[in-house]
Short mmCIF file of C-alpha atoms and ligand atoms in Angstrom, two decimals:
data_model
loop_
_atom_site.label_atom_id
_atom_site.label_comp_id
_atom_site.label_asym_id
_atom_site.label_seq_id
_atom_site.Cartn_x
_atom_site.Cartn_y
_atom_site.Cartn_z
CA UNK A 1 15.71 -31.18 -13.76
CA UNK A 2 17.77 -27.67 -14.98
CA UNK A 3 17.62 -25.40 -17.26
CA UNK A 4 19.71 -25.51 -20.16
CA UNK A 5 22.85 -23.13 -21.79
CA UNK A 6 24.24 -23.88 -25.29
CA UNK A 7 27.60 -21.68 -26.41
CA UNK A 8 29.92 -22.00 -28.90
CA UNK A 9 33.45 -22.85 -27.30
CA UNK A 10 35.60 -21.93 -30.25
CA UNK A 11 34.68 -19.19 -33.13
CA UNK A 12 31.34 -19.81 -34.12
CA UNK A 13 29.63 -22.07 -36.10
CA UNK A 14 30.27 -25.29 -34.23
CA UNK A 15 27.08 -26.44 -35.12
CA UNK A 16 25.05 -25.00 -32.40
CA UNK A 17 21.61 -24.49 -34.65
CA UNK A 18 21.28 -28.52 -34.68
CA UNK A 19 22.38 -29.39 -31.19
CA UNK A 20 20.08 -26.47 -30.15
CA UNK A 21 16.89 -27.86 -32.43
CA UNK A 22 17.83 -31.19 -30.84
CA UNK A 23 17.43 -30.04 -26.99
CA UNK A 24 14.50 -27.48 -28.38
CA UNK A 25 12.64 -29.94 -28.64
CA UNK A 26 12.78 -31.19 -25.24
CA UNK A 27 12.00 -27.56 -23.65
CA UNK A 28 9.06 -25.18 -23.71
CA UNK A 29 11.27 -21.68 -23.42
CA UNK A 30 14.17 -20.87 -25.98
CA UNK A 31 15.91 -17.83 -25.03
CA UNK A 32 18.38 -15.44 -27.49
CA UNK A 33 20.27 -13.56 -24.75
CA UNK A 34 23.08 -11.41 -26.61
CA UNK A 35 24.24 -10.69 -30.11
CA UNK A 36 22.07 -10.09 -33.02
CA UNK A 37 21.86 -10.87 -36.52
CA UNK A 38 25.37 -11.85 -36.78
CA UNK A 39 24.28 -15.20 -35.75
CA UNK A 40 23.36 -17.53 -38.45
CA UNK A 41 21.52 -21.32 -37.49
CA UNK A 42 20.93 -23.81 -40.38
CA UNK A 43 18.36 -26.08 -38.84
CA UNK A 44 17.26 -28.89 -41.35
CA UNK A 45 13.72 -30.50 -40.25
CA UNK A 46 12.86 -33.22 -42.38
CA UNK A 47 12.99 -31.73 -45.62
CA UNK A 48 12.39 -28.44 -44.97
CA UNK A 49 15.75 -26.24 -44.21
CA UNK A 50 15.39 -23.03 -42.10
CA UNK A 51 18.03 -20.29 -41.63
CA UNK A 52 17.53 -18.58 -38.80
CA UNK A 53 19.84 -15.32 -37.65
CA UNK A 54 17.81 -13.54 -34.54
CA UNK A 55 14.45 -16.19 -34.21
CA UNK A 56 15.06 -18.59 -31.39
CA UNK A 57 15.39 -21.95 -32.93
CA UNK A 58 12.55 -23.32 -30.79
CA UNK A 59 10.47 -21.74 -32.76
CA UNK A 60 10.91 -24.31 -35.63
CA UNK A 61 9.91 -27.24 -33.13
CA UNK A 62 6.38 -24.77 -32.03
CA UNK A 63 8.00 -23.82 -28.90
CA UNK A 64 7.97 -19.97 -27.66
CA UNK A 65 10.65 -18.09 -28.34
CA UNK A 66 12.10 -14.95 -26.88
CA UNK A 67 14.54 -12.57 -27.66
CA UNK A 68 16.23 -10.88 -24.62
CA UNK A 69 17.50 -7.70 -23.38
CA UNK A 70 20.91 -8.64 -24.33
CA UNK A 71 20.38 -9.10 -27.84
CA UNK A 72 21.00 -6.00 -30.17
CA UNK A 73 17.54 -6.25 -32.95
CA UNK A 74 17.45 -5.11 -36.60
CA UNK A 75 13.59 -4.45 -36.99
CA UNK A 76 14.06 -5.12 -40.85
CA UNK A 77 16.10 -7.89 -40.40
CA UNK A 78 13.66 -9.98 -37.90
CA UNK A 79 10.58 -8.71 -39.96
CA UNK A 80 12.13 -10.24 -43.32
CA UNK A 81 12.95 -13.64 -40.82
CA UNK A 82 9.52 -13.87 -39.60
CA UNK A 83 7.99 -13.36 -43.12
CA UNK A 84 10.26 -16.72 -44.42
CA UNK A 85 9.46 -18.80 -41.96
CA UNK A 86 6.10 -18.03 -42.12
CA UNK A 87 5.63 -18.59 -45.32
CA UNK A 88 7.48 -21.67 -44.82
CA UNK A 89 4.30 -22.77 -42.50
CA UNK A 90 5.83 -21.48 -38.83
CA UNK A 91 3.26 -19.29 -36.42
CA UNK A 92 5.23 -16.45 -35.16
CA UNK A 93 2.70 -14.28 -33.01
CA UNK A 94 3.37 -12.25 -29.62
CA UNK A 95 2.09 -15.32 -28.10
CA UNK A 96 5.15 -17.70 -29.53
CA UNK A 97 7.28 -14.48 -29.77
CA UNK A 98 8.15 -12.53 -26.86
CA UNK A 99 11.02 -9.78 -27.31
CA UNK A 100 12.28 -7.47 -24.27
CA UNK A 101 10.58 -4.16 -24.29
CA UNK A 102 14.07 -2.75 -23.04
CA UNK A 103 16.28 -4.41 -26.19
CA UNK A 104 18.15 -1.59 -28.30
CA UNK A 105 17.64 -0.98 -31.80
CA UNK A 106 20.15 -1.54 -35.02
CA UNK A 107 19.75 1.09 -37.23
CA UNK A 108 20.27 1.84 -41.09
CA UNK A 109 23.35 4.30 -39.12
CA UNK A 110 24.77 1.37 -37.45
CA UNK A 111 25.67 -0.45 -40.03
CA UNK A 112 26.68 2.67 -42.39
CA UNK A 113 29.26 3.31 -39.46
CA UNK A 114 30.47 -0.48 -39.37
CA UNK A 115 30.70 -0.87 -42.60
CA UNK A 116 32.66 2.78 -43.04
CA UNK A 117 34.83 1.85 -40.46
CA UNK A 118 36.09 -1.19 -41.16
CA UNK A 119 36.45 0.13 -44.49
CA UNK A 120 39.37 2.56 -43.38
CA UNK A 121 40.65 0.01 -40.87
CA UNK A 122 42.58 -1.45 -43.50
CA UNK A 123 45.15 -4.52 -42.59
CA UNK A 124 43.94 -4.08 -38.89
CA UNK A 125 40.19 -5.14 -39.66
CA UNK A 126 38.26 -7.41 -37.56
CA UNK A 127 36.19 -8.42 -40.38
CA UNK A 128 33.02 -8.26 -38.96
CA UNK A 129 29.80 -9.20 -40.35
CA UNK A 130 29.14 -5.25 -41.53
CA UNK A 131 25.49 -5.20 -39.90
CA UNK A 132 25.60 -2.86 -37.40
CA UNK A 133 26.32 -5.24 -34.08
CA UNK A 134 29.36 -3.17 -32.60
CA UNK A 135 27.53 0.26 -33.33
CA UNK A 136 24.91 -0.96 -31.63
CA UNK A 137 26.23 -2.01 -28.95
CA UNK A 138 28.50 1.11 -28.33
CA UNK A 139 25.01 3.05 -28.17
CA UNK A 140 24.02 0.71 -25.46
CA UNK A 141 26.75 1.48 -22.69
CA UNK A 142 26.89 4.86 -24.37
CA UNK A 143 23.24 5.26 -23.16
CA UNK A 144 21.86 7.01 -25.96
CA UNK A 145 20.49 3.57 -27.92
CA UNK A 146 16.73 3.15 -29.05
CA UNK A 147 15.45 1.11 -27.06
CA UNK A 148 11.96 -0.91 -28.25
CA UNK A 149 9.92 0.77 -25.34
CA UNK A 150 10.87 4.04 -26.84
CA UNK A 151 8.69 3.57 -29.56
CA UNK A 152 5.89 4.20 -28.01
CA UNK A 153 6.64 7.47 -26.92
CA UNK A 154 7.44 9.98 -29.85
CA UNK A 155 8.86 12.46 -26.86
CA UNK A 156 11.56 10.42 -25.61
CA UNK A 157 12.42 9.75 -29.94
CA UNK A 158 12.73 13.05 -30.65
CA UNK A 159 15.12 13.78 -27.78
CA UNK A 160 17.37 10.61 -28.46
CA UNK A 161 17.44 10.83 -32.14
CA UNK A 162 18.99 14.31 -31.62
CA UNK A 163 21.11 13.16 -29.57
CA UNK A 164 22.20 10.13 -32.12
CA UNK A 165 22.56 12.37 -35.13
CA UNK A 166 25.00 14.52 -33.30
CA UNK A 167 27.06 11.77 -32.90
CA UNK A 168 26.48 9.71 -35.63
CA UNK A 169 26.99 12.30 -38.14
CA UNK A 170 29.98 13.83 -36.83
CA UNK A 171 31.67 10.61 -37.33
CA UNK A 172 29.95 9.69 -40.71
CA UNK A 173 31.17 12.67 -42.08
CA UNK A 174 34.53 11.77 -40.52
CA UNK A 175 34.90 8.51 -42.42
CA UNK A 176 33.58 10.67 -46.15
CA UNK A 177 30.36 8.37 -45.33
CA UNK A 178 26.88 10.06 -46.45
CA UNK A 179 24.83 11.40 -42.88
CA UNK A 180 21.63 10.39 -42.32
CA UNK A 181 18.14 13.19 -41.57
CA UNK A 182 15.69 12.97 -38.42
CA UNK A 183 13.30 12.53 -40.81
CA UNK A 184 14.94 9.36 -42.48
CA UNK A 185 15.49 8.18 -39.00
CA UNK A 186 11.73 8.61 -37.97
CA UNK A 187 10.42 7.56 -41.51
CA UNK A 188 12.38 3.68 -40.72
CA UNK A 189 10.98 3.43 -36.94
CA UNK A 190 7.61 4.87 -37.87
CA UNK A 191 7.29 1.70 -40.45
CA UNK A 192 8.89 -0.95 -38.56
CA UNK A 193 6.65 0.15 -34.87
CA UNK A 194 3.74 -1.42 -35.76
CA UNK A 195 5.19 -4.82 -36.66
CA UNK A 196 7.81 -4.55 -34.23
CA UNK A 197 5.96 -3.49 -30.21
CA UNK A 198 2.94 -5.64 -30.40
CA UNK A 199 5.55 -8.81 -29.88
CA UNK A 200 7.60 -6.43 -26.39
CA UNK A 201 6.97 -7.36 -23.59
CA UNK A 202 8.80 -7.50 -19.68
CA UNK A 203 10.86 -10.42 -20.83
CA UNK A 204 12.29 -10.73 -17.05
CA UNK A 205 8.57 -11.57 -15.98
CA UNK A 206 7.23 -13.86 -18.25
CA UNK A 207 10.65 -16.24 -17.89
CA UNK A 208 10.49 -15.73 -13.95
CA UNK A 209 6.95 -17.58 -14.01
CA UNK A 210 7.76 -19.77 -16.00
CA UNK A 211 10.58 -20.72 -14.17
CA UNK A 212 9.09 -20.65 -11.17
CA UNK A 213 6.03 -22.92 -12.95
CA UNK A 214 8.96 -25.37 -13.73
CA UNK A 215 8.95 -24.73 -17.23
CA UNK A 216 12.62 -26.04 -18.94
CA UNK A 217 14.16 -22.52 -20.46
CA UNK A 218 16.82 -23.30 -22.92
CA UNK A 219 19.31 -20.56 -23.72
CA UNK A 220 20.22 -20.16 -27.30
CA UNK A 221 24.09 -18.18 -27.20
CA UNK A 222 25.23 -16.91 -30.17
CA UNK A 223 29.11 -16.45 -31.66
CA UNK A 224 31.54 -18.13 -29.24
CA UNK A 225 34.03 -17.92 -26.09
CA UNK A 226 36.54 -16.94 -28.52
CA UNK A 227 35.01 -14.28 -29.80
CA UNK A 228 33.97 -12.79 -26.62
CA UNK A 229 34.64 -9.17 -25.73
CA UNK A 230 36.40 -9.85 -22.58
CA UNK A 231 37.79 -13.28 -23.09
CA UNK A 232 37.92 -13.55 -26.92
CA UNK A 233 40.96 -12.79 -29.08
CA UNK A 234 40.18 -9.00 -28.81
CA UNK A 235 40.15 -6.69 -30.56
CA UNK A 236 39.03 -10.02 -33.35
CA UNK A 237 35.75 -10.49 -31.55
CA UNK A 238 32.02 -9.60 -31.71
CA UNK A 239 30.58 -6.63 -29.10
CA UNK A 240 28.67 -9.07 -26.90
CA UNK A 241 29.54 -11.57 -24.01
CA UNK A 242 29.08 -14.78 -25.37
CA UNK A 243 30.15 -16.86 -21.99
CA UNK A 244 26.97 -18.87 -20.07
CA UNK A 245 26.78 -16.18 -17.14
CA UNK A 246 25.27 -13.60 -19.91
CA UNK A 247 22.30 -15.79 -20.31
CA UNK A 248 20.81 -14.58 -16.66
CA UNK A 249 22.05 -10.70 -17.16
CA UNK A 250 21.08 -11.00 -21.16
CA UNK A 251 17.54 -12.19 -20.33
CA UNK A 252 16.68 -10.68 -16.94
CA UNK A 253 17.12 -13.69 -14.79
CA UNK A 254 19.42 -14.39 -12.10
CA UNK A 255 22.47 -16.50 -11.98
CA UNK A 256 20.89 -19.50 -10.62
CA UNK A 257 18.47 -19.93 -14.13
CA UNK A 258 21.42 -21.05 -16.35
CA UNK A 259 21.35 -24.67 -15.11
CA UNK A 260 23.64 -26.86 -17.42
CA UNK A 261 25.89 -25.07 -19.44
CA UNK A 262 26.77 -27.36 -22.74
CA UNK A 263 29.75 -25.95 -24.82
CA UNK A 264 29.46 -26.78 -28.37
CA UNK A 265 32.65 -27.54 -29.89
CA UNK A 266 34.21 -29.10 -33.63
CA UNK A 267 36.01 -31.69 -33.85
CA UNK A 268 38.25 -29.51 -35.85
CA UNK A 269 38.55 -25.44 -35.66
CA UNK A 270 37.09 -22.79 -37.76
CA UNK A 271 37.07 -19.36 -38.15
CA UNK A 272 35.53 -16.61 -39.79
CA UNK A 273 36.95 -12.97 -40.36
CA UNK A 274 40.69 -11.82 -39.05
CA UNK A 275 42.57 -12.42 -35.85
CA UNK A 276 44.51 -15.11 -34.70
CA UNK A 277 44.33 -18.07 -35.05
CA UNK A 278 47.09 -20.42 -34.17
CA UNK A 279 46.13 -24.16 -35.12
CA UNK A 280 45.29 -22.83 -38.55
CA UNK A 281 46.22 -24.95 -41.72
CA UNK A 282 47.12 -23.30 -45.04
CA UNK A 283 47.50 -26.78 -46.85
CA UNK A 284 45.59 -29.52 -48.86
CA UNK A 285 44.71 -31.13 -45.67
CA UNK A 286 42.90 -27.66 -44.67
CA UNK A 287 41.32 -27.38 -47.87
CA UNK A 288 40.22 -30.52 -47.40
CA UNK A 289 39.20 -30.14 -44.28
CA UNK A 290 37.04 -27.12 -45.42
CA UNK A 291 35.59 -28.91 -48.28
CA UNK A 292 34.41 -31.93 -46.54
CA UNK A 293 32.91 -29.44 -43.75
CA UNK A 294 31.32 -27.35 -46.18
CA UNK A 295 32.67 -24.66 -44.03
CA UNK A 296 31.01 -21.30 -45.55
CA UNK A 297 29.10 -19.03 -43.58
CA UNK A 298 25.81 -18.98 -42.80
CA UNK A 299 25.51 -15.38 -42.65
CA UNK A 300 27.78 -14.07 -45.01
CA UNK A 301 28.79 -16.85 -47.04
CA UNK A 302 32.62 -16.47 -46.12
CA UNK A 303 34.97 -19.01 -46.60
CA UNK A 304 35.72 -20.60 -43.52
CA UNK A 305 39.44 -20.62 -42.05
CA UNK A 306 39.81 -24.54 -41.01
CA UNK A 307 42.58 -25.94 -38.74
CA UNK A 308 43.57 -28.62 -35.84
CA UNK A 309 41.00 -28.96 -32.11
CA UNK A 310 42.86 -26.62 -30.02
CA UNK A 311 43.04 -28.04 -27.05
CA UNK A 312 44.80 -25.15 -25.20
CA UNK A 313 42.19 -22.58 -26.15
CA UNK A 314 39.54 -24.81 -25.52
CA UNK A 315 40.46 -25.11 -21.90
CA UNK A 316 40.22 -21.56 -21.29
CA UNK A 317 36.90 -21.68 -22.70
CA UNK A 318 35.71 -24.36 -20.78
CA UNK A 319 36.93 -22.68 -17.51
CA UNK A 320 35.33 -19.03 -18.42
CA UNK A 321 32.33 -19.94 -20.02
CA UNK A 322 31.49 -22.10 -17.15
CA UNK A 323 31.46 -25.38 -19.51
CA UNK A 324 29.62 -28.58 -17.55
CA UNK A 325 29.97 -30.80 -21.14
CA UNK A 326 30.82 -30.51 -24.50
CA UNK A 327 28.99 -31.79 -27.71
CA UNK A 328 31.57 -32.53 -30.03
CA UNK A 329 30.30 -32.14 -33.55
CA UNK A 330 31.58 -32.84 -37.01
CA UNK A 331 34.08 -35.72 -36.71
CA UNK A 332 33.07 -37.56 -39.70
CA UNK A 333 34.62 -34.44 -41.45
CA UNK A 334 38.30 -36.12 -40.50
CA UNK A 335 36.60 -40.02 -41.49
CA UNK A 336 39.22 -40.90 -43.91
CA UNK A 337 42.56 -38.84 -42.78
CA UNK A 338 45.61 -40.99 -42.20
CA UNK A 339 46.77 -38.70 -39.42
CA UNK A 340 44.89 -36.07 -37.22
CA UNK A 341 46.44 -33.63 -34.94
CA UNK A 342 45.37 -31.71 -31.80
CA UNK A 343 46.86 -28.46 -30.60
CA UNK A 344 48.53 -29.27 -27.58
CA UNK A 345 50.22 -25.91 -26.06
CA UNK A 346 51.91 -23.00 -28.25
CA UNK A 347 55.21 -22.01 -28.78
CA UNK A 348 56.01 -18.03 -28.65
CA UNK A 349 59.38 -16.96 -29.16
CA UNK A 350 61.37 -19.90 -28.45
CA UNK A 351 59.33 -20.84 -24.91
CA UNK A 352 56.94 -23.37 -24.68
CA UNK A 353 53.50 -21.94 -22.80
CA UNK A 354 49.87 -23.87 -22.29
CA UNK A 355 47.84 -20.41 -21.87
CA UNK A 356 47.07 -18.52 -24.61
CA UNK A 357 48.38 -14.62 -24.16
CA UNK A 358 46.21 -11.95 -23.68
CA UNK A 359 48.41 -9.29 -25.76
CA UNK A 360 47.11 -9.30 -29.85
CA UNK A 361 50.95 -8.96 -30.94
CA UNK A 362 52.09 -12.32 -28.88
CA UNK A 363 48.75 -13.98 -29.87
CA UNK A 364 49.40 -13.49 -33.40
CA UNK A 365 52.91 -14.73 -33.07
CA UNK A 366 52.54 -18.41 -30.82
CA UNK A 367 52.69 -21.52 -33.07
CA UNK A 368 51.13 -24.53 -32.30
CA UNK A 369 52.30 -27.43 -30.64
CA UNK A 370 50.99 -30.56 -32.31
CA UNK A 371 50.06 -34.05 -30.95
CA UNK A 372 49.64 -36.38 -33.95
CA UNK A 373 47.70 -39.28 -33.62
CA UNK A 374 46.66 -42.13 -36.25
CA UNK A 375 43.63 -41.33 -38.05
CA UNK A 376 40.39 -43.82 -39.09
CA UNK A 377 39.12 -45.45 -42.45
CA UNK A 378 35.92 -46.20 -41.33
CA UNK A 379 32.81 -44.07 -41.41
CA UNK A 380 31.53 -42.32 -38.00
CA UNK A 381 29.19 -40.34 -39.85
CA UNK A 382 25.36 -41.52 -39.00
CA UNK A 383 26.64 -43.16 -35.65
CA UNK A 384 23.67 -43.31 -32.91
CA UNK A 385 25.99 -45.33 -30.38
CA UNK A 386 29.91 -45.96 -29.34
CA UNK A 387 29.85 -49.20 -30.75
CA UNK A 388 29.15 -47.52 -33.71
CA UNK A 389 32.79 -45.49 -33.65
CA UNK A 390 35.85 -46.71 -35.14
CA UNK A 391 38.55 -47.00 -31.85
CA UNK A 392 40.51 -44.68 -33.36
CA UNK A 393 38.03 -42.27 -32.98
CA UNK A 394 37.34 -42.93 -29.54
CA UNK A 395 40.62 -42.36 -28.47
CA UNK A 396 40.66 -39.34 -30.39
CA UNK A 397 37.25 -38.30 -28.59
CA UNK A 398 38.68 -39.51 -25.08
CA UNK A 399 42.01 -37.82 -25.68
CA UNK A 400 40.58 -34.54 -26.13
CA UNK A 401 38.10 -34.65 -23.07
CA UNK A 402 41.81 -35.27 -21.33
CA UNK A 403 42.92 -32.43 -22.72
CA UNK A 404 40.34 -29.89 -22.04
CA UNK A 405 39.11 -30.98 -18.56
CA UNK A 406 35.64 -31.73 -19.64
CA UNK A 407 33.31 -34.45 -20.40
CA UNK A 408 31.71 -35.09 -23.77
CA UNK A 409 28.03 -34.91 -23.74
CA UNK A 410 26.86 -35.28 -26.81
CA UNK A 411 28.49 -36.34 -29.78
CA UNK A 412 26.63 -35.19 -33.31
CA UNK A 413 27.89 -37.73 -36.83
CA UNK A 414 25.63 -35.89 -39.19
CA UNK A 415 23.52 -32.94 -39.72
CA UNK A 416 20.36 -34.62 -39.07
CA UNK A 417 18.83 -34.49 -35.51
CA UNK A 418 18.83 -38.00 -35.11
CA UNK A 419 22.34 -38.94 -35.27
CA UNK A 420 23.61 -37.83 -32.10
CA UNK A 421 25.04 -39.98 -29.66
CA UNK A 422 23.95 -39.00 -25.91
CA UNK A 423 25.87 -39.20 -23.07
CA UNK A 424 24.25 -37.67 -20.52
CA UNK A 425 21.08 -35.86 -20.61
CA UNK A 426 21.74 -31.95 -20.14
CA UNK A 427 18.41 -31.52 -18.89
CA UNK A 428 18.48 -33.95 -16.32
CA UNK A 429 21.92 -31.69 -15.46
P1 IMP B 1 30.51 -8.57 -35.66
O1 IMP B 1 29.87 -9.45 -34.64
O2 IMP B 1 29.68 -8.42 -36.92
O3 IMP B 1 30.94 -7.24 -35.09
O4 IMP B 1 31.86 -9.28 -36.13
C1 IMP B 1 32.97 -9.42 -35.26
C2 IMP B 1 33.67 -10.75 -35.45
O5 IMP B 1 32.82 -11.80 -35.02
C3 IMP B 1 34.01 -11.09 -36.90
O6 IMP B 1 35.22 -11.81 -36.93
C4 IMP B 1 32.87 -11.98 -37.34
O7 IMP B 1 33.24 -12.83 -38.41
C5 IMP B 1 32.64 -12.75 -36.06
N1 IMP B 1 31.29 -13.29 -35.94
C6 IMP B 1 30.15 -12.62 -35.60
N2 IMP B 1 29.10 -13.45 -35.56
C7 IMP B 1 29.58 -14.69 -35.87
C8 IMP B 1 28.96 -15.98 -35.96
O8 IMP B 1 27.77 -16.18 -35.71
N3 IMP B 1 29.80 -17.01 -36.29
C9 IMP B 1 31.12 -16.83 -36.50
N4 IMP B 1 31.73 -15.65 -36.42
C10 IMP B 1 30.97 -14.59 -36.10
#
């Protein structure tokens, strides 16, 4: 028996929030470990449909939930989540809800200072989600974040609010953005501590007995490989790590904790906000594409950029994230296409290549290089078994495991939990 990693493999929103309900369920830990409210889950539960942005999805299925070190929090933002899922009939108490006493802080400033600065970023923006994540994070390795332990000691606040402003401000005023007071900086954490410490705790402590009790820990990732800071499409990614090894630094456990590591990945690509993006289609099949996906985002209710699997990319991510399996999600979204297509390598100027470069001016300029197989009729939507697949399907499913070195998992036909085809059982690693 292992523990269990879920990340996203392309850009986000591969349809982690079901796959991670599904193997919630069969765990008694769920573990956030970096990003923030960025995220966005849909989980649908019989009839009732949650969104979730920084609560662990386990919490839907009564199982604790804890946000880790690695994971920037916006006290508003997780009070207004716990109030909606409360009221729609979830217990969220510092006994189902454990967050790190040593996770930083979003601000009202961080997201001023995102928002300002991708305003003046022009054609270059990364289109980010405008809530304060890379701020945040900056403050982090900066070392002059919040932290949640600080809030219990008004001594250490006054010292590192200073110390904020200064900065802050100076660039605020920079950007023609209004500057923020001590006092309206103390005013938001004076409301929010109350709500916000009684659920800190040492994180690192709690999950090291209950690992050590045998508990299963699942680890929740947010974003995806692709938009990692190191190994993303940078600068067009989020401020975290979103590869598997994060989960032990993210959450204060070692290495050895992250157990199975299951990349979740579309049948098809998406993206969300600017950068490259090189199996992207700007035709009726990609609006079609989008519309049978209902690709909009959770979060900020984007259109979704829709193209071919990318193979090539998807091997990288498999090899940094540390990939063991892949669930493969959405194919009935291409039920019905007479042709579908798989990104293969890329061309960039005039050369063939099967890595994607490093450099943002050559990754904007590689095309793809398509492999165009014969599409299916029939429905896969619903399927519960192979049998159930069209063969055309299959061999698109086997083709792409060829492809990208790794074995597929899981296989999800439909937003509900139930239709999921298992291969192998992650937990059983
Ligand atoms: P940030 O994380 O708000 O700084 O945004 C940086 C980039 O990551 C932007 O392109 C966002 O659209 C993208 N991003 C952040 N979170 C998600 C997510 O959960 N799904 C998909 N894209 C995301």
């Amino acid at each position: 028996m292992s523990n269990v990693t879920v990340i996203g493999t392309q850009w986000g929103d591969e349809g982690k929030g079901k796959i991670v309900d599904w193997l919630a369920s069969r765990a008694d830990i769920v573990v956030r470990f970096q990003g923030g409210h960025n995220a966005g889950h849909t989980l649908v539960v019989n009839d009732q449909v949650y969104k979730l942005s920084l609560l662990p999805s386990g919490l839907v299925r009564g199982k604790i939930g804890v946000i880790g070190n690695g994971v920037v929090v916006d006290p508003k933002a997780l009070m207004s989540e716990i109030d909606r899922v409360v009221e729609q009939g979830l217990k969220v108490t510092p006994e189902t809800l454990w967050i790190a006493e040593t996770a930083p802080i979003i601000l009202p400033l961080h997201g001023a200072i995102d928002r300002a600065r991708e305003a003046v970023r022009g054609k270059h923006k990364i289109g980010t989600t405008g809530r304060g994540i890379g701020p945040a994070y900056e403050d982090k390795v900066a070392r002059r974040a919040i932290r949640i332990c600080d809030l219990s000691e008004p001594e250490t606040l006054d010292w590192k609010i200073d110390e904020l402003l200064l900065h802050h401000n100076t660039l605020l005023a920079g950007l023609g953005a209004p500057t923020f007071t001590k006092e309206e900086i103390l005013a938001f954490l004076g409301e929010i501590t109350p709500r916000l410490l009684p659920f800190a705790c040492p994180v690192w402590d709690r999950l090291d007995e209950a690992d050590r009790a045998g508990k299963r820990i699942l680890f929740e990732g947010a974003q995806a490989v692709m938009l990692d800071v190191d190994h993303g499409t940078y600068p067009f990614v989020t401020s975290s790590n979103t590869v598997a090894s994060v989960a032990a630094s993210g959450s204060g456990m070692g290495p050895k904790a992250i157990g199975f590591v299951l990349g979740i990945a579309k049948a098809y690509t998406t993206r969300v906000g600017e950068g490259p993006f090189p199996s992207e289609l700007f035709d009726d099949t990609g609006r079609g594409i989008a519309e049978r996906g209902r690709e909009f985002g959770t979060v900020t209710g984007r259109p979704r950029r829709c193209g071919w699997f990318d193979a090539t990319m998807m091997r990288r991510a498999i090899r940094v994230g540390g990939v063991n399996g892949i669930a493969l999600t959405k194919l009935d979204v291409l039920d019905g296409m007479d042709e579908v297509s798989i990104c293969v390598g890329y061309e960039l100027d005039g050369k063939t290549i099967q890595s994607f470069p490093s450099a943002p001016g050559a990754q904007a300029r590689v095309k793809p290089v398509l492999e165009t197989m014969k599409g299916w009729n029939e429905t896969t939507a619903g399927a519960r078994s192979w049998a159930d697949l069209p063969a055309q399907a299959i061999k698109y499913v086997r083709r792409i495991e060829e492809l990208i070195g790794a074995p597929v998992t899981l296989l999800s036909t439909s937003p509900q939990r139930d239709d999921t085809i298992l291969v192998t059982d992650p937990f059983e690693g």
